[in-house]
mmCIF file of C-alpha atoms in Angstrom:
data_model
loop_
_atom_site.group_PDB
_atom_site.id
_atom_site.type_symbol
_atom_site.label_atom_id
_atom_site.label_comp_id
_atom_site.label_asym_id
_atom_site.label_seq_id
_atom_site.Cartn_x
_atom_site.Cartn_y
_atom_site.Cartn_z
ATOM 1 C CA UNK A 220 103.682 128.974 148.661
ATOM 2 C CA UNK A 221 101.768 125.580 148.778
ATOM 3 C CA UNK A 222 100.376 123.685 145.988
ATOM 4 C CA UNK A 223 96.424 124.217 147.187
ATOM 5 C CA UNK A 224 97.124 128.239 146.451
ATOM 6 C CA UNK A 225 98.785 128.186 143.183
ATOM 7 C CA UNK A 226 95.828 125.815 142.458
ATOM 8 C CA UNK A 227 93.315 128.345 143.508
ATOM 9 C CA UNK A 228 90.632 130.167 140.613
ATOM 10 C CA UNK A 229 91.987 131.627 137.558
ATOM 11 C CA UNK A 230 92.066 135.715 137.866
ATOM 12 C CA UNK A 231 88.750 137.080 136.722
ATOM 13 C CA UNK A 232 91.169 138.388 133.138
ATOM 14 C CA UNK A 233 91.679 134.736 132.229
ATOM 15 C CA UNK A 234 88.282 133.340 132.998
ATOM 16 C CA UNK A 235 85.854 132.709 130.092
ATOM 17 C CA UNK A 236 82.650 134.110 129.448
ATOM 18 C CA UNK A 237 80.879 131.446 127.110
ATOM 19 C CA UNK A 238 77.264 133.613 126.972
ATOM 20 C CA UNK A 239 78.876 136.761 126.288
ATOM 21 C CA UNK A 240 81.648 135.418 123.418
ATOM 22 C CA UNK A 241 78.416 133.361 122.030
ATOM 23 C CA UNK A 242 76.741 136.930 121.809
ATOM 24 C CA UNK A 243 79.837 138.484 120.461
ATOM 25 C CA UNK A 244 80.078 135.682 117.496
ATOM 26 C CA UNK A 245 76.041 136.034 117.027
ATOM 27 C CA UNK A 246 76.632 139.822 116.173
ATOM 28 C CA UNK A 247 79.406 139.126 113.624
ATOM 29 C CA UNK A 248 77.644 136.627 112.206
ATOM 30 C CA UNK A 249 74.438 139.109 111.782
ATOM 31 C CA UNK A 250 76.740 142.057 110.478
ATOM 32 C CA UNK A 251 78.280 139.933 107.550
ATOM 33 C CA UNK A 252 74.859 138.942 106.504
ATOM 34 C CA UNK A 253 73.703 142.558 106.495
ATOM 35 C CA UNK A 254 77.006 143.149 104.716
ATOM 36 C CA UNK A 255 76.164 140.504 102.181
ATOM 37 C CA UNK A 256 72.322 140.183 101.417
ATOM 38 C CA UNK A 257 72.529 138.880 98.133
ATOM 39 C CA UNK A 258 72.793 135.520 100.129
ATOM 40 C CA UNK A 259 69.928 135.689 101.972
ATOM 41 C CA UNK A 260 68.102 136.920 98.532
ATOM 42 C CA UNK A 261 69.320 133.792 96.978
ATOM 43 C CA UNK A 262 68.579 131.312 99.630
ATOM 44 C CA UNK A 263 65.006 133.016 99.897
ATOM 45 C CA UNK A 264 64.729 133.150 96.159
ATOM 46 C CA UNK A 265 64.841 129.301 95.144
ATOM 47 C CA UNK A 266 61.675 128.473 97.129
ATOM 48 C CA UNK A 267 59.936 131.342 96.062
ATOM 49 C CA UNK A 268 60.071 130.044 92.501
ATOM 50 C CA UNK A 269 59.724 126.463 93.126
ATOM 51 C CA UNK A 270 56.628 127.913 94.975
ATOM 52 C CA UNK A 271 55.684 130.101 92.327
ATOM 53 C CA UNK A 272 55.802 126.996 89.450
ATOM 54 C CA UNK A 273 54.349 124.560 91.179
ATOM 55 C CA UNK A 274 51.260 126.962 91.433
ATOM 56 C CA UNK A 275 50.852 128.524 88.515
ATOM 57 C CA UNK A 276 52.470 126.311 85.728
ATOM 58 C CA UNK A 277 51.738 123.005 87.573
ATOM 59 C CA UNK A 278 49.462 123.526 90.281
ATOM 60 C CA UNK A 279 46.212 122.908 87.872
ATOM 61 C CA UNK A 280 46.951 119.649 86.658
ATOM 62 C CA UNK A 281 48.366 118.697 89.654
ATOM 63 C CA UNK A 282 45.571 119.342 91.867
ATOM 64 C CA UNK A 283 43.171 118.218 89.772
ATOM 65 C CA UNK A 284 44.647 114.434 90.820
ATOM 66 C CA UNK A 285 44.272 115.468 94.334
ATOM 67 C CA UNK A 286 41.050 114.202 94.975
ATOM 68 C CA UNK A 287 40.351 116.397 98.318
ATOM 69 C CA UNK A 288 43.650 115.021 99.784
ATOM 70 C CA UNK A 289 43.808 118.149 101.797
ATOM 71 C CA UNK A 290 40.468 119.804 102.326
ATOM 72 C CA UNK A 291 37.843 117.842 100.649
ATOM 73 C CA UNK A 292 37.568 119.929 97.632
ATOM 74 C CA UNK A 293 37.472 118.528 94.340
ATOM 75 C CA UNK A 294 41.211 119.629 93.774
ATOM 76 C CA UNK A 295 42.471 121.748 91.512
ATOM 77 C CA UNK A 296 45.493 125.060 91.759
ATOM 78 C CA UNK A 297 43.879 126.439 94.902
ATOM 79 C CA UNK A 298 43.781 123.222 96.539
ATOM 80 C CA UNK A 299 47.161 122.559 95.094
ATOM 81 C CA UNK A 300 48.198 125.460 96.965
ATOM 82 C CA UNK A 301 47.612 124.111 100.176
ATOM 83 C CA UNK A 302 48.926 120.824 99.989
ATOM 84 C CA UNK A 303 52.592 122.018 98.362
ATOM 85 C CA UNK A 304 53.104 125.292 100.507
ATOM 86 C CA UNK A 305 54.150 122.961 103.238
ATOM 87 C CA UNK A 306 56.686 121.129 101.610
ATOM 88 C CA UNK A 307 58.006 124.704 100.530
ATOM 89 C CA UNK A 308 58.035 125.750 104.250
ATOM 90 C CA UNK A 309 59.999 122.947 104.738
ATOM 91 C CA UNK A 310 62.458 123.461 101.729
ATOM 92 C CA UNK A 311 63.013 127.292 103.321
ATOM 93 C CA UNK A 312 64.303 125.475 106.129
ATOM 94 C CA UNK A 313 66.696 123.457 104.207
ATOM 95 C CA UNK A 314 67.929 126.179 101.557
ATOM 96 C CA UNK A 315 68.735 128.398 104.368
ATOM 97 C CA UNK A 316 70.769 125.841 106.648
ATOM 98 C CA UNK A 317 72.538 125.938 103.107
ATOM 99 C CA UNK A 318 73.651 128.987 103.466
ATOM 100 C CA UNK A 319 74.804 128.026 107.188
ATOM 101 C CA UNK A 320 77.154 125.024 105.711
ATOM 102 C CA UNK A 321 78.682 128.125 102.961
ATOM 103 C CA UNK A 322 79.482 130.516 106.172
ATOM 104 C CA UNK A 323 81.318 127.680 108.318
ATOM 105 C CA UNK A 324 83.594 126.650 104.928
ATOM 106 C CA UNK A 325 84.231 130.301 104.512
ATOM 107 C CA UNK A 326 85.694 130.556 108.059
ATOM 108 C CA UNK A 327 87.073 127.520 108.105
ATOM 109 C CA UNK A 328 89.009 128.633 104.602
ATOM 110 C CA UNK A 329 89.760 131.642 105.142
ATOM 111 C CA UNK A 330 91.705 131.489 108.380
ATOM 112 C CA UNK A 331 89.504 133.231 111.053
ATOM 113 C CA UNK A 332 89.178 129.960 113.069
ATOM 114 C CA UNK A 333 93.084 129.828 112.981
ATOM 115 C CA UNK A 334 92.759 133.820 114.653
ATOM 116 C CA UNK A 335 89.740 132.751 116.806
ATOM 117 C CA UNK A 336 91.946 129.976 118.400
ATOM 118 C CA UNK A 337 94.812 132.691 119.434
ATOM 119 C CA UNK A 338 91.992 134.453 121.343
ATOM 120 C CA UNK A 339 90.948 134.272 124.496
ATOM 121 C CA UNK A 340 87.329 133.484 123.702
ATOM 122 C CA UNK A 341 85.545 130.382 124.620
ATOM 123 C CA UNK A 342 86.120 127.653 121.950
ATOM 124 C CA UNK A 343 81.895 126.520 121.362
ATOM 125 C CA UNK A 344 81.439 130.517 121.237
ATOM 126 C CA UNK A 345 82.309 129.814 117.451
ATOM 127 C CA UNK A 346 79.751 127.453 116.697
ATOM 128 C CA UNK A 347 77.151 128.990 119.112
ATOM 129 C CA UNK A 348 77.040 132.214 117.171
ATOM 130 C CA UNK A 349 76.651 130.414 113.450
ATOM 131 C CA UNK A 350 73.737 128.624 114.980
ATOM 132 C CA UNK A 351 71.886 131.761 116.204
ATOM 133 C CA UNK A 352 72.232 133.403 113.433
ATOM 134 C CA UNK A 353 71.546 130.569 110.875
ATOM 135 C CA UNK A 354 68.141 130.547 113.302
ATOM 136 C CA UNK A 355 67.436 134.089 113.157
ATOM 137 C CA UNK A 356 68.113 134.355 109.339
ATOM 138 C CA UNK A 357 65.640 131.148 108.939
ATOM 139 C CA UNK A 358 62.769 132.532 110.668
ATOM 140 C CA UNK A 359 63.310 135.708 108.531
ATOM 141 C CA UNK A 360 63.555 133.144 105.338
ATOM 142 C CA UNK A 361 60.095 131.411 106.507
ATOM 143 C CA UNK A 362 58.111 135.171 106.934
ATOM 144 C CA UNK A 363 58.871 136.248 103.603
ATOM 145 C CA UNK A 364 57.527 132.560 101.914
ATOM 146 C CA UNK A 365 54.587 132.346 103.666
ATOM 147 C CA UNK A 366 53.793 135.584 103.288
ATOM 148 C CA UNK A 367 54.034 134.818 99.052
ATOM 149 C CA UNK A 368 52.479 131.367 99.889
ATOM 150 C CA UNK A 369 49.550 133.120 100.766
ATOM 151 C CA UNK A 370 49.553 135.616 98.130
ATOM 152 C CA UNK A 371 49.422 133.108 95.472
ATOM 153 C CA UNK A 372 46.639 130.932 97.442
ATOM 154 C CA UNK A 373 47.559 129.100 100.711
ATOM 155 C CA UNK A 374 44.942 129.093 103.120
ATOM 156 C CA UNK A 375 46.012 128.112 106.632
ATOM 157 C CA UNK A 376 43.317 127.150 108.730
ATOM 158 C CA UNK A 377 45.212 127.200 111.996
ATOM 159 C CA UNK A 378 44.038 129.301 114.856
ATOM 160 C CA UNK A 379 46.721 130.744 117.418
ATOM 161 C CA UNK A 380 47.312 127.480 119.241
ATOM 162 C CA UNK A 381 48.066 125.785 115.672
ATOM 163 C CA UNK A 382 50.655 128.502 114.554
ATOM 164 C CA UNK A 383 52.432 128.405 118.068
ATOM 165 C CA UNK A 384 52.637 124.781 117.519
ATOM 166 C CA UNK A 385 53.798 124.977 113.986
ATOM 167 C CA UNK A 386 56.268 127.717 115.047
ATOM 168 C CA UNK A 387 58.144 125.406 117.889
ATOM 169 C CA UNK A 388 58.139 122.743 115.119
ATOM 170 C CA UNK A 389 59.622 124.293 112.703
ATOM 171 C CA UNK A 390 62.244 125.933 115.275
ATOM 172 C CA UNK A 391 62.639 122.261 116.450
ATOM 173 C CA UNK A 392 63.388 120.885 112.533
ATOM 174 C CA UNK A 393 65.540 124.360 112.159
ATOM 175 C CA UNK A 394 67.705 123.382 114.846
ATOM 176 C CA UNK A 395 68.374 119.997 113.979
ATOM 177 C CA UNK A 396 69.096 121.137 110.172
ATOM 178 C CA UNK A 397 71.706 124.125 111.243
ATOM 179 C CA UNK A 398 73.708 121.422 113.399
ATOM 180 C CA UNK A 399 73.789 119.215 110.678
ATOM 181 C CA UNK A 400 74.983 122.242 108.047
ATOM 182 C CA UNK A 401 77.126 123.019 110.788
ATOM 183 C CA UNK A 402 79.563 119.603 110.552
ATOM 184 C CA UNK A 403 78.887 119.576 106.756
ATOM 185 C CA UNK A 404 80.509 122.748 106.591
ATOM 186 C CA UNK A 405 83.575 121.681 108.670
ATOM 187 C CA UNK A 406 84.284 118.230 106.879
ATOM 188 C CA UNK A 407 83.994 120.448 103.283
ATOM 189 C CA UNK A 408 87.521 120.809 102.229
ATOM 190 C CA UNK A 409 86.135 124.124 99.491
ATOM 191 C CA UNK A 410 83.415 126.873 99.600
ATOM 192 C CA UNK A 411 82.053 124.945 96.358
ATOM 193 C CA UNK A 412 81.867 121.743 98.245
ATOM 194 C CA UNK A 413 80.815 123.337 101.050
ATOM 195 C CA UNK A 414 77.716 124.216 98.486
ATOM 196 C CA UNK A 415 76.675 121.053 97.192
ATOM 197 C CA UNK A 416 77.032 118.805 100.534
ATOM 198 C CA UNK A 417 73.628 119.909 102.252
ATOM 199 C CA UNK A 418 71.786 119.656 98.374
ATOM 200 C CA UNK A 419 69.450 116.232 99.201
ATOM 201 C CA UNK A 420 68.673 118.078 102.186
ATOM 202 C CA UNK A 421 66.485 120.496 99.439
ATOM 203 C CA UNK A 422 65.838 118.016 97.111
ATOM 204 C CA UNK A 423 64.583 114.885 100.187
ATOM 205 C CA UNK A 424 60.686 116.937 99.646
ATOM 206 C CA UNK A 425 60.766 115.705 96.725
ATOM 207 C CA UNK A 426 60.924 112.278 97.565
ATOM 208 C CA UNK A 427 58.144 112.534 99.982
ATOM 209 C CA UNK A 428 54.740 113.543 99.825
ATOM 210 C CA UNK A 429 55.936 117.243 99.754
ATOM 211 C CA UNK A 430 54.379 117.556 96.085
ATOM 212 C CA UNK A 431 52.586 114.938 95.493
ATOM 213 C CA UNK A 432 51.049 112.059 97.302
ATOM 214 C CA UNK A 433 53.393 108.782 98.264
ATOM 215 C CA UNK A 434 50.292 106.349 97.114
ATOM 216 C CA UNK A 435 50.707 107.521 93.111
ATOM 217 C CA UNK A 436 54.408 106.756 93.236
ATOM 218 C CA UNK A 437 55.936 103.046 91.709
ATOM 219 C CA UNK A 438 56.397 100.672 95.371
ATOM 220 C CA UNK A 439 60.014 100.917 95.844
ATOM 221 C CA UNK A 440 59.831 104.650 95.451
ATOM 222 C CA UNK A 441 56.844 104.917 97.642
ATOM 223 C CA UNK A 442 58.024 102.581 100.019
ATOM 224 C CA UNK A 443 61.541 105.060 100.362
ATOM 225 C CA UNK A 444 58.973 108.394 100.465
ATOM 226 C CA UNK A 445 57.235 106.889 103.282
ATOM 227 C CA UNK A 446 60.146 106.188 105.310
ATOM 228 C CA UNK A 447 62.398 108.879 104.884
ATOM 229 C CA UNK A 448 62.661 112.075 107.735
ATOM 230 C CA UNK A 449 61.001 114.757 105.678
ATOM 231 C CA UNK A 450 57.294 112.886 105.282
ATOM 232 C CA UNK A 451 56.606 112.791 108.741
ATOM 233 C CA UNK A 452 57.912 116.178 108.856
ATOM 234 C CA UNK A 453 56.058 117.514 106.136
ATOM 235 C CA UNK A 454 52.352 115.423 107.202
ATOM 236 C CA UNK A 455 52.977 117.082 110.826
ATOM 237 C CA UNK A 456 53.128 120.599 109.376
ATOM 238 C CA UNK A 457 50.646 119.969 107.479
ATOM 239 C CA UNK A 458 48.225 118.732 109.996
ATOM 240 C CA UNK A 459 49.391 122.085 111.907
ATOM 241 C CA UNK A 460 48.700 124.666 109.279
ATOM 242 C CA UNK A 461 45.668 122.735 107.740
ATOM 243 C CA UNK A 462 43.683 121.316 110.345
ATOM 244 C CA UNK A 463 43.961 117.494 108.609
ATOM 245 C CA UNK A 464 45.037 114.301 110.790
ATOM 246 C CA UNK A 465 48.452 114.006 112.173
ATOM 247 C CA UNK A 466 48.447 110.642 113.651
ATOM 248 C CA UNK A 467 52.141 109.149 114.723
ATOM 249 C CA UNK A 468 54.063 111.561 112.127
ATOM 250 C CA UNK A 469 54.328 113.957 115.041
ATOM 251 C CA UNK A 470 56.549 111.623 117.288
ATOM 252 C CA UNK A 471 57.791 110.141 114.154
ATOM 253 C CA UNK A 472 58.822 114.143 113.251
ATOM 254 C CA UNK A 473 59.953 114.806 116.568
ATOM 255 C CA UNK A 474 62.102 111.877 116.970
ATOM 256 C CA UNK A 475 64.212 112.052 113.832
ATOM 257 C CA UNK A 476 64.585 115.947 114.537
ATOM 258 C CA UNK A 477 66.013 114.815 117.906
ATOM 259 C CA UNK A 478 68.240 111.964 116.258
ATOM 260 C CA UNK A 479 69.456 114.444 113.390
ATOM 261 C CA UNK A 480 70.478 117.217 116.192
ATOM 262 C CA UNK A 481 71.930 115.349 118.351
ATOM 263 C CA UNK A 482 73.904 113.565 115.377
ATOM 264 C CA UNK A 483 74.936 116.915 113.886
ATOM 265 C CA UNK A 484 75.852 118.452 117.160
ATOM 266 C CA UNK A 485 78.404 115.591 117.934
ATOM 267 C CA UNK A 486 79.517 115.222 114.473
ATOM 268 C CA UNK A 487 80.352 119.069 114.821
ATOM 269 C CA UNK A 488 82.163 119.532 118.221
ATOM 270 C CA UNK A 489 84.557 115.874 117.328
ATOM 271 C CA UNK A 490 85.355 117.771 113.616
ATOM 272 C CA UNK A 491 85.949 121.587 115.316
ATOM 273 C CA UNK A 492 87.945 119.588 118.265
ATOM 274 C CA UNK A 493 89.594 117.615 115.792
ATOM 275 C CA UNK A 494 90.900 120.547 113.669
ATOM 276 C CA UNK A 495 92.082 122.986 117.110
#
């Protein structure tokens, strides 16, 4: 027998089938967090109370500094409203990717990446289906805070070509995020670490002009809110939902959601090669 013909394509058995394991691992990962929604409630829940106290216990005084930052009103909790439900939107985002970082430690912990490797199953299958499904459970995240956002006051102005736009951008930031929480959770040696690695990535709206303005903060504070990922991020959703200037934060926005992907998605495949 010559070389060319044992050479020849791998029997249709042994060939692998990188859409259909990818669906396969997107199905397990929606079935365990059916199986476990008290997750998803808690990942949900921490925005929905930052949300809730910035509004109600903070939102007057707050807004009253505003000065028609947002809408040209005179300020005050309803126009508070407006300019912090953003920054929440954004903080779904990042509490849920959270939860992404928490599922990859758990595999990676409790052996099923060891079993996964003794299958015949293509090897970014694994990954693929966390990411899906860390997407799918964020845009179910961001429904159920807007909808309270807009119970307890936030007025989007946006007509349909506004919320299409906002919706790609927020897919766009969600993406970049889960690939980040995805390498996070690989390099986490504990569930608990696992946890508290992807924490600034909550806390960064903070710093920024999620909650209040960068112009009332002390300079080297300001100067650190200005130039930091999530303010462009934030100012370009907020120009979306609001109908207020965007200016250079959208290529500013786009371009670090581009870096951070790209970043997380290399980080992730050397640490998941690295570990086979």
């Amino acid at each position: 027998m010559s070389t060319s013909a044992l050479a020849g394509p791998a029997p249709a058995s042994l060939r692998l089938h990188p859409l259909r394991d990818s669906a396969t691992m997107l199905r397990r990962n929606l079935k365990r967090m059916l199986r476990y929604p008290s997750m998803t409630l808690m990942l949900v829940g921490m925005p929905v109370v930052f949300l809730l106290l910035f509004v109600y216990v903070l939102g007057g005084t707050l807004g009253a500094g505003l000065g028609g930052v947002v809408d040209g009103s005179a300020g005050g909790r309803a126009a508070y409203a407006n300019y912090v439900a953003p920054a929440i939107i954004l903080m779904t985002v990042a509490a849920t990717v959270q939860g992404t970082a928490i599922s990859i430690a758990m595999d990676m912990t409790e052996g099923i990446i060891t079993r996964f490797r003794t299958m015949h199953i293509a090897r970014v299958s694994v990954l693929t289906g966390h990411v899906l499904g860390s997407m799918i459970q964020t845009v179910f995240s961001l429904a159920i805070v807007i909808g309270v956002a807009v119970l307890v006051g936030f007025r989007p102005t946006a007509g349909l070509g506004g919320w299409l736009a906002a919706t790609g951008f927020l897919l766009a930031v969600t993406f970049a995020l889960v690939w980040l929480s995805v390498a996070l959770g690989q390099v986490s040696k504990s569930v608990e670490t696992a946890s508290n690695l992807p924490m600034p990535l909550v806390l960064l709206p903070f710093l920024g002009s999620g909650f209040v303005p960068t112009d009332s903060m002390p300079a080297g504070l300001r100067w650190f809110a200005e130039y930091q990922p999530f303010t462009p991020i934030i100012e370009t959703l907020r120009g979306l939902l609001l109908g207020g200037p965007i200016g250079n934060n959208a290529w500013i926005a786009l371009a670090w959601c581009a870096a951070i992907a790209l970043g997380g998605y290399l980080w992730s495949k050397r640490l998941f090669n690295r570990q086979s």
